[in-house]
PDB file of C-alpha atoms in Angstrom:
ATOM      1  CA  MET A   1      85.909  27.705  38.629  1.00  0.00           C
ATOM      2  CA  SER A   2      87.560  28.092  41.481  1.00  0.00           C
ATOM      3  CA  ALA A   3      90.870  30.017  41.586  1.00  0.00           C
ATOM      4  CA  ARG A   4      93.925  27.506  40.959  1.00  0.00           C
ATOM      5  CA  THR A   5      96.735  29.820  43.042  1.00  0.00           C
ATOM      6  CA  ALA A   6      96.938  32.766  45.380  1.00  0.00           C
ATOM      7  CA  HIS A   7      95.267  36.032  44.182  1.00  0.00           C
ATOM      8  CA  ILE A   8      97.986  39.005  43.690  1.00  0.00           C
ATOM      9  CA  GLN A   9      95.185  41.655  44.489  1.00  0.00           C
ATOM     10  CA  LEU A  10      95.073  39.934  48.189  1.00  0.00           C
ATOM     11  CA  VAL A  11      98.558  39.572  48.871  1.00  0.00           C
ATOM     12  CA  ARG A  12     100.014  41.734  51.435  1.00  0.00           C
ATOM     13  CA  PHE A  13     103.025  43.968  49.997  1.00  0.00           C
ATOM     14  CA  HIS A  14     105.370  45.734  52.257  1.00  0.00           C
ATOM     15  CA  PRO A  15     108.324  47.943  51.521  1.00  0.00           C
ATOM     16  CA  GLU A  16     110.763  45.403  53.328  1.00  0.00           C
ATOM     17  CA  VAL A  17     109.266  42.360  52.371  1.00  0.00           C
ATOM     18  CA  TYR A  18     109.876  40.289  48.612  1.00  0.00           C
ATOM     19  CA  GLU A  19     106.958  40.846  46.808  1.00  0.00           C
ATOM     20  CA  PRO A  20     105.860  38.398  44.025  1.00  0.00           C
ATOM     21  CA  CYS A  21     107.949  38.102  41.182  1.00  0.00           C
ATOM     22  CA  ASP A  22     109.510  35.830  38.289  1.00  0.00           C
ATOM     23  CA  ASP A  23     111.070  33.508  40.331  1.00  0.00           C
ATOM     24  CA  SER A  24     107.881  33.484  42.723  1.00  0.00           C
ATOM     25  CA  PHE A  25     105.852  32.534  39.824  1.00  0.00           C
ATOM     26  CA  ALA A  26     108.013  29.787  38.479  1.00  0.00           C
ATOM     27  CA  LEU A  27     108.261  27.876  41.697  1.00  0.00           C
ATOM     28  CA  VAL A  28     104.349  28.044  41.750  1.00  0.00           C
ATOM     29  CA  ASP A  29     104.070  27.169  38.832  1.00  0.00           C
ATOM     30  CA  ALA A  30     106.300  23.961  38.742  1.00  0.00           C
ATOM     31  CA  LEU A  31     103.647  23.491  41.843  1.00  0.00           C
ATOM     32  CA  LEU A  32     100.556  23.212  39.661  1.00  0.00           C
ATOM     33  CA  ALA A  33     102.866  21.510  37.188  1.00  0.00           C
ATOM     34  CA  ASP A  34     103.044  18.462  39.759  1.00  0.00           C
ATOM     35  CA  ARG A  35      99.676  19.329  41.454  1.00  0.00           C
ATOM     36  CA  LYS A  36      98.614  15.736  40.405  1.00  0.00           C
ATOM     37  CA  HIS A  37     101.392  14.182  42.183  1.00  0.00           C
ATOM     38  CA  LEU A  38     101.031  16.060  45.043  1.00  0.00           C
ATOM     39  CA  ILE A  39      97.273  15.396  45.632  1.00  0.00           C
ATOM     40  CA  GLU A  40      97.806  11.446  44.828  1.00  0.00           C
ATOM     41  CA  GLN A  41     100.812  11.842  47.677  1.00  0.00           C
ATOM     42  CA  ARG A  42      98.571  13.347  50.477  1.00  0.00           C
ATOM     43  CA  PRO A  43     100.739  15.509  52.329  1.00  0.00           C
ATOM     44  CA  ARG A  44      99.841  15.804  55.617  1.00  0.00           C
ATOM     45  CA  LEU A  45     102.285  18.335  56.441  1.00  0.00           C
ATOM     46  CA  CYS A  46     103.920  20.854  54.079  1.00  0.00           C
ATOM     47  CA  MET A  47     106.493  23.756  55.015  1.00  0.00           C
ATOM     48  CA  GLU A  48     107.645  26.968  53.170  1.00  0.00           C
ATOM     49  CA  VAL A  49     110.963  27.741  53.884  1.00  0.00           C
ATOM     50  CA  GLY A  50     111.710  31.973  53.448  1.00  0.00           C
ATOM     51  CA  CYS A  51     107.570  32.546  53.199  1.00  0.00           C
ATOM     52  CA  GLY A  52     108.154  36.080  52.234  1.00  0.00           C
ATOM     53  CA  SER A  53     104.636  37.198  51.313  1.00  0.00           C
ATOM     54  CA  GLY A  54     102.656  34.427  51.711  1.00  0.00           C
ATOM     55  CA  TYR A  55     102.291  34.175  48.067  1.00  0.00           C
ATOM     56  CA  VAL A  56     103.786  30.555  47.519  1.00  0.00           C
ATOM     57  CA  ILE A  57     102.300  28.841  50.742  1.00  0.00           C
ATOM     58  CA  SER A  58      98.846  30.226  49.757  1.00  0.00           C
ATOM     59  CA  SER A  59      98.969  29.466  46.718  1.00  0.00           C
ATOM     60  CA  LEU A  60     100.101  25.377  47.721  1.00  0.00           C
ATOM     61  CA  ALA A  61      97.297  25.436  50.322  1.00  0.00           C
ATOM     62  CA  ILE A  62      94.664  26.299  48.026  1.00  0.00           C
ATOM     63  CA  MET A  63      96.242  23.991  45.337  1.00  0.00           C
ATOM     64  CA  LEU A  64      95.445  21.028  47.648  1.00  0.00           C
ATOM     65  CA  SER A  65      92.141  22.377  49.530  1.00  0.00           C
ATOM     66  CA  GLU A  66      90.475  19.231  48.256  1.00  0.00           C
ATOM     67  CA  LEU A  67      92.534  16.858  50.848  1.00  0.00           C
ATOM     68  CA  GLY A  68      90.772  19.125  53.438  1.00  0.00           C
ATOM     69  CA  ASN A  69      91.545  19.267  56.775  1.00  0.00           C
ATOM     70  CA  GLY A  70      94.208  17.129  56.807  1.00  0.00           C
ATOM     71  CA  VAL A  71      96.835  19.361  55.514  1.00  0.00           C
ATOM     72  CA  ASN A  72      98.838  21.568  58.092  1.00  0.00           C
ATOM     73  CA  TYR A  73     100.950  23.972  57.114  1.00  0.00           C
ATOM     74  CA  PHE A  74     104.423  25.956  58.370  1.00  0.00           C
ATOM     75  CA  ALA A  75     106.143  29.042  57.248  1.00  0.00           C
ATOM     76  CA  THR A  76     109.264  30.121  57.928  1.00  0.00           C
ATOM     77  CA  ASP A  77     110.947  33.406  57.514  1.00  0.00           C
ATOM     78  CA  ILE A  78     113.760  35.306  58.927  1.00  0.00           C
ATOM     79  CA  ASN A  79     112.312  38.707  58.840  1.00  0.00           C
ATOM     80  CA  GLN A  80     109.265  39.550  61.283  1.00  0.00           C
ATOM     81  CA  ASP A  81     107.783  41.833  58.613  1.00  0.00           C
ATOM     82  CA  ALA A  82     107.485  38.941  56.064  1.00  0.00           C
ATOM     83  CA  ALA A  83     106.294  36.718  58.618  1.00  0.00           C
ATOM     84  CA  GLU A  84     102.949  39.332  59.323  1.00  0.00           C
ATOM     85  CA  ALA A  85     102.914  39.668  55.273  1.00  0.00           C
ATOM     86  CA  THR A  86     102.448  36.219  54.906  1.00  0.00           C
ATOM     87  CA  ARG A  87      99.946  35.743  58.002  1.00  0.00           C
ATOM     88  CA  ALA A  88      97.405  38.483  56.289  1.00  0.00           C
ATOM     89  CA  THR A  89      97.613  37.018  52.681  1.00  0.00           C
ATOM     90  CA  LEU A  90      96.824  33.797  54.398  1.00  0.00           C
ATOM     91  CA  GLU A  91      94.080  35.205  56.283  1.00  0.00           C
ATOM     92  CA  ALA A  92      92.671  37.245  53.215  1.00  0.00           C
ATOM     93  CA  HIS A  93      92.534  33.663  51.712  1.00  0.00           C
ATOM     94  CA  GLY A  94      90.759  32.270  54.409  1.00  0.00           C
ATOM     95  CA  LEU A  95      93.956  29.941  55.125  1.00  0.00           C
ATOM     96  CA  HIS A  96      96.226  29.156  57.870  1.00  0.00           C
ATOM     97  CA  ALA A  97      99.292  28.131  58.517  1.00  0.00           C
ATOM     98  CA  GLU A  98     101.718  28.347  61.701  1.00  0.00           C
ATOM     99  CA  ILE A  99     104.125  30.963  60.789  1.00  0.00           C
ATOM    100  CA  VAL A 100     107.680  30.991  62.499  1.00  0.00           C
ATOM    101  CA  VAL A 101     109.882  33.571  62.674  1.00  0.00           C
ATOM    102  CA  THR A 102     113.518  32.058  62.434  1.00  0.00           C
ATOM    103  CA  ASP A 103     116.517  31.483  60.357  1.00  0.00           C
ATOM    104  CA  ILE A 104     115.715  28.904  57.571  1.00  0.00           C
ATOM    105  CA  ALA A 105     113.806  25.816  60.160  1.00  0.00           C
ATOM    106  CA  SER A 106     116.225  26.866  63.280  1.00  0.00           C
ATOM    107  CA  GLY A 107     114.392  25.459  66.605  1.00  0.00           C
ATOM    108  CA  LEU A 108     111.734  23.121  64.286  1.00  0.00           C
ATOM    109  CA  GLN A 109     114.257  20.952  62.786  1.00  0.00           C
ATOM    110  CA  LYS A 110     114.059  18.054  66.349  1.00  0.00           C
ATOM    111  CA  ASN A 111     110.458  18.369  66.597  1.00  0.00           C
ATOM    112  CA  LEU A 112     109.645  18.309  63.158  1.00  0.00           C
ATOM    113  CA  ALA A 113     112.398  15.956  61.722  1.00  0.00           C
ATOM    114  CA  GLY A 114     111.007  13.055  59.156  1.00  0.00           C
ATOM    115  CA  MET A 115     107.706  14.532  59.228  1.00  0.00           C
ATOM    116  CA  VAL A 116     107.506  17.227  56.373  1.00  0.00           C
ATOM    117  CA  ASP A 117     106.041  15.840  53.509  1.00  0.00           C
ATOM    118  CA  VAL A 118     106.576  18.976  51.065  1.00  0.00           C
ATOM    119  CA  VAL A 119     108.767  21.794  51.459  1.00  0.00           C
ATOM    120  CA  VAL A 120     108.941  24.506  48.835  1.00  0.00           C
ATOM    121  CA  VAL A 121     111.652  27.345  49.010  1.00  0.00           C
ATOM    122  CA  ASN A 122     112.597  30.359  46.449  1.00  0.00           C
ATOM    123  CA  PRO A 123     116.277  31.112  48.857  1.00  0.00           C
ATOM    124  CA  PRO A 124     118.281  33.765  48.305  1.00  0.00           C
ATOM    125  CA  TYR A 125     120.367  32.844  45.015  1.00  0.00           C
ATOM    126  CA  VAL A 126     121.644  36.441  43.899  1.00  0.00           C
ATOM    127  CA  PRO A 127     125.410  36.309  44.044  1.00  0.00           C
ATOM    128  CA  THR A 128     126.797  38.557  46.659  1.00  0.00           C
ATOM    129  CA  SER A 129     129.126  39.152  49.173  1.00  0.00           C
ATOM    130  CA  GLU A 130     129.373  37.423  52.183  1.00  0.00           C
ATOM    131  CA  GLU A 131     128.522  40.441  54.221  1.00  0.00           C
ATOM    132  CA  GLU A 132     125.271  40.971  52.924  1.00  0.00           C
ATOM    133  CA  ILE A 133     123.633  37.715  54.099  1.00  0.00           C
ATOM    134  CA  GLY A 134     121.594  37.486  56.721  1.00  0.00           C
ATOM    135  CA  CYS A 135     120.622  41.447  56.772  1.00  0.00           C
ATOM    136  CA  LYS A 136     117.875  43.027  57.828  1.00  0.00           C
ATOM    137  CA  GLY A 137     114.720  43.384  56.138  1.00  0.00           C
ATOM    138  CA  ILE A 138     114.437  42.610  52.124  1.00  0.00           C
ATOM    139  CA  THR A 139     117.789  42.293  51.570  1.00  0.00           C
ATOM    140  CA  ALA A 140     117.825  38.684  53.441  1.00  0.00           C
ATOM    141  CA  SER A 141     115.670  37.074  51.115  1.00  0.00           C
ATOM    142  CA  TRP A 142     117.824  37.732  48.371  1.00  0.00           C
ATOM    143  CA  ALA A 143     121.390  38.084  49.348  1.00  0.00           C
ATOM    144  CA  GLY A 144     123.301  34.628  48.619  1.00  0.00           C
ATOM    145  CA  GLY A 145     126.441  35.059  48.867  1.00  0.00           C
ATOM    146  CA  TYR A 146     129.484  33.454  47.033  1.00  0.00           C
ATOM    147  CA  SER A 147     128.172  32.371  43.948  1.00  0.00           C
ATOM    148  CA  GLY A 148     124.598  32.446  45.620  1.00  0.00           C
ATOM    149  CA  ARG A 149     125.276  29.327  47.500  1.00  0.00           C
ATOM    150  CA  SER A 150     125.574  30.485  50.927  1.00  0.00           C
ATOM    151  CA  VAL A 151     122.358  30.158  52.179  1.00  0.00           C
ATOM    152  CA  ILE A 152     121.463  27.575  49.830  1.00  0.00           C
ATOM    153  CA  ASP A 153     123.997  25.082  51.140  1.00  0.00           C
ATOM    154  CA  ARG A 154     122.922  25.491  54.814  1.00  0.00           C
ATOM    155  CA  ILE A 155     119.162  24.764  53.154  1.00  0.00           C
ATOM    156  CA  LEU A 156     120.295  21.436  51.839  1.00  0.00           C
ATOM    157  CA  PRO A 157     120.785  19.441  54.963  1.00  0.00           C
ATOM    158  CA  VAL A 158     118.058  21.552  56.989  1.00  0.00           C
ATOM    159  CA  ALA A 159     115.616  19.881  54.433  1.00  0.00           C
ATOM    160  CA  ASP A 160     117.393  16.291  54.856  1.00  0.00           C
ATOM    161  CA  GLU A 161     116.494  16.477  57.927  1.00  0.00           C
ATOM    162  CA  LEU A 162     113.148  17.494  58.108  1.00  0.00           C
ATOM    163  CA  LEU A 163     111.575  15.389  54.732  1.00  0.00           C
ATOM    164  CA  SER A 164     109.177  12.341  55.481  1.00  0.00           C
ATOM    165  CA  GLN A 165     110.792   9.213  53.641  1.00  0.00           C
ATOM    166  CA  LYS A 166     107.754  10.372  51.068  1.00  0.00           C
ATOM    167  CA  GLY A 167     109.000  13.760  51.071  1.00  0.00           C
ATOM    168  CA  TRP A 168     109.451  16.404  48.222  1.00  0.00           C
ATOM    169  CA  LEU A 169     111.596  19.201  48.066  1.00  0.00           C
ATOM    170  CA  TYR A 170     110.641  22.307  45.330  1.00  0.00           C
ATOM    171  CA  MET A 171     113.772  24.763  45.006  1.00  0.00           C
ATOM    172  CA  VAL A 172     114.103  27.601  43.164  1.00  0.00           C
ATOM    173  CA  THR A 173     117.960  28.115  41.351  1.00  0.00           C
ATOM    174  CA  LEU A 174     119.525  30.203  39.450  1.00  0.00           C
ATOM    175  CA  THR A 175     122.154  28.827  36.785  1.00  0.00           C
ATOM    176  CA  ALA A 176     125.012  30.980  38.653  1.00  0.00           C
ATOM    177  CA  ASN A 177     124.248  29.013  41.785  1.00  0.00           C
ATOM    178  CA  ASN A 178     125.571  25.403  39.643  1.00  0.00           C
ATOM    179  CA  PRO A 179     122.186  23.455  39.938  1.00  0.00           C
ATOM    180  CA  SER A 180     123.815  20.458  38.274  1.00  0.00           C
ATOM    181  CA  GLN A 181     126.192  20.907  41.660  1.00  0.00           C
ATOM    182  CA  ILE A 182     123.492  21.181  44.113  1.00  0.00           C
ATOM    183  CA  CYS A 183     121.812  18.004  42.298  1.00  0.00           C
ATOM    184  CA  ARG A 184     125.108  15.834  42.956  1.00  0.00           C
ATOM    185  CA  LEU A 185     125.031  16.939  46.093  1.00  0.00           C
ATOM    186  CA  MET A 186     121.414  15.955  46.837  1.00  0.00           C
ATOM    187  CA  LYS A 187     122.345  12.552  45.057  1.00  0.00           C
ATOM    188  CA  GLN A 188     124.973  11.980  47.339  1.00  0.00           C
ATOM    189  CA  LYS A 189     122.345  11.970  50.238  1.00  0.00           C
ATOM    190  CA  GLY A 190     119.913  10.124  48.364  1.00  0.00           C
ATOM    191  CA  TYR A 191     118.241  11.741  46.519  1.00  0.00           C
ATOM    192  CA  ALA A 192     116.994  11.677  42.818  1.00  0.00           C
ATOM    193  CA  SER A 193     115.915  15.295  40.758  1.00  0.00           C
ATOM    194  CA  ARG A 194     114.228  16.876  37.914  1.00  0.00           C
ATOM    195  CA  ILE A 195     113.624  20.254  36.765  1.00  0.00           C
ATOM    196  CA  ILE A 196     109.873  20.613  36.853  1.00  0.00           C
ATOM    197  CA  VAL A 197     110.237  24.074  35.380  1.00  0.00           C
ATOM    198  CA  GLN A 198     112.913  26.182  33.301  1.00  0.00           C
ATOM    199  CA  ARG A 199     112.215  29.479  32.687  1.00  0.00           C
ATOM    200  CA  SER A 200     114.626  32.374  31.222  1.00  0.00           C
ATOM    201  CA  THR A 201     114.475  36.335  31.993  1.00  0.00           C
ATOM    202  CA  GLU A 202     116.480  39.338  30.275  1.00  0.00           C
ATOM    203  CA  GLU A 203     118.506  39.126  34.182  1.00  0.00           C
ATOM    204  CA  GLU A 204     118.451  35.653  34.890  1.00  0.00           C
ATOM    205  CA  SER A 205     118.028  31.955  33.826  1.00  0.00           C
ATOM    206  CA  LEU A 206     115.737  30.014  36.373  1.00  0.00           C
ATOM    207  CA  HIS A 207     115.095  26.324  37.540  1.00  0.00           C
ATOM    208  CA  VAL A 208     112.785  24.953  39.443  1.00  0.00           C
ATOM    209  CA  ILE A 209     114.211  21.793  40.470  1.00  0.00           C
ATOM    210  CA  LYS A 210     112.268  19.000  42.407  1.00  0.00           C
ATOM    211  CA  PHE A 211     114.355  16.726  45.036  1.00  0.00           C
ATOM    212  CA  TRP A 212     112.968  13.300  46.277  1.00  0.00           C
ATOM    213  CA  ARG A 213     114.513  10.370  48.155  1.00  0.00           C
ATOM    214  CA  ASP A 214     114.854   7.935  45.736  1.00  0.00           C
ATOM    215  CA  VAL A 215     118.033   5.993  46.190  1.00  0.00           C
ATOM    216  CA  ALA A 216     121.162   4.700  48.518  1.00  0.00           C
ATOM    217  CA  PRO A 217     123.493   7.655  49.098  1.00  0.00           C
ATOM    218  CA  ASP A 218     125.973   7.931  46.583  1.00  0.00           C
ATOM    219  CA  ARG A 219     129.232   8.771  47.610  1.00  0.00           C
ATOM    220  CA  SER A 220     131.288   8.569  44.679  1.00  0.00           C
ATOM    221  CA  LYS A 221     132.236  12.000  42.707  1.00  0.00           C
ATOM    222  CA  GLY A 222     131.516  11.292  39.261  1.00  0.00           C
ATOM    223  CA  SER A 223     128.309  11.372  37.769  1.00  0.00           C
ATOM    224  CA  ASP A 224     127.396  11.297  33.929  1.00  0.00           C
ATOM    225  CA  SER A 225     123.384  11.773  34.715  1.00  0.00           C
ATOM    226  CA  TRP A 226     120.728  14.170  33.179  1.00  0.00           C
ATOM    227  CA  PHE A 227     122.791  17.327  34.911  1.00  0.00           C
ATOM    228  CA  SER A 228     123.902  18.208  31.121  1.00  0.00           C
ATOM    229  CA  GLN A 229     120.183  19.045  31.011  1.00  0.00           C
ATOM    230  CA  PHE A 230     121.756  22.477  32.789  1.00  0.00           C
ATOM    231  CA  PRO A 231     123.269  25.526  30.772  1.00  0.00           C
ATOM    232  CA  LEU A 232     126.314  25.026  32.313  1.00  0.00           C
ATOM    233  CA  LYS A 233     100.532  21.894  65.982  1.00  0.00           C
ATOM    234  CA  SER A 234     101.629  23.091  69.432  1.00  0.00           C
ATOM    235  CA  PHE A 235     103.946  21.054  70.450  1.00  0.00           C
ATOM    236  CA  TRP A 236     107.111  23.409  69.315  1.00  0.00           C
ATOM    237  CA  GLN A 237     105.478  26.366  70.799  1.00  0.00           C
ATOM    238  CA  ASN A 238     108.602  26.814  73.099  1.00  0.00           C
ATOM    239  CA  SER A 239     111.251  26.925  70.318  1.00  0.00           C
ATOM    240  CA  GLU A 240     109.553  30.477  69.402  1.00  0.00           C
ATOM    241  CA  SER A 241     112.178  31.636  72.174  1.00  0.00           C
ATOM    242  CA  ASN A 242     114.702  30.109  69.220  1.00  0.00           C
ATOM    243  CA  ASP A 243     116.704  32.360  67.160  1.00  0.00           C
TER     244      ASP A 243
END
């Protein structure tokens, strides 16, 4: 039986790169749980924002391998070491993605607007001081600022711009991030959402949420929906010069 996810022993580790952990495994488990729907959707372009070691984007490519060469992959990270680790992890699995060192998707947004069918992101969600955001090295992978939302709130509009009309966003959140509020914000942009995986560890309670375009943008502030379930290819080469 062929592998369904990336092999941990083939993942490139680096002291300044976030290695696969509970949140990474939760995100991959969410993609596995939704694999049938992903195959049926037949995505043409998938992107991971904040690719780290490359474990998640490699796992996604393996899950969609039966679609053949019709799927293209992008992976971004602000950390050069992470980009190199992701490239090595992909190569170790016989896979390929366009890897861009950039902040979220800077330099790619205009060229890829409305074209990405699947966006996956395990964002920096740990509540920290604002000063820690954007630090070099591994700190950038987890420092999320006030309530862990500073980077998440920057990612959401970028994902909205990138996603195609049939596009799906899979995002890891922490209870401290107020995921119900995140879902309300996305609902105002016209997205429905549901929890794919909910997992508690000794240190945190994680949710992997799927978002998809479903309704006309909702500008109302009130909402009494399912939120109660929360426990309180070369065309962009010139962009590589952008920060």
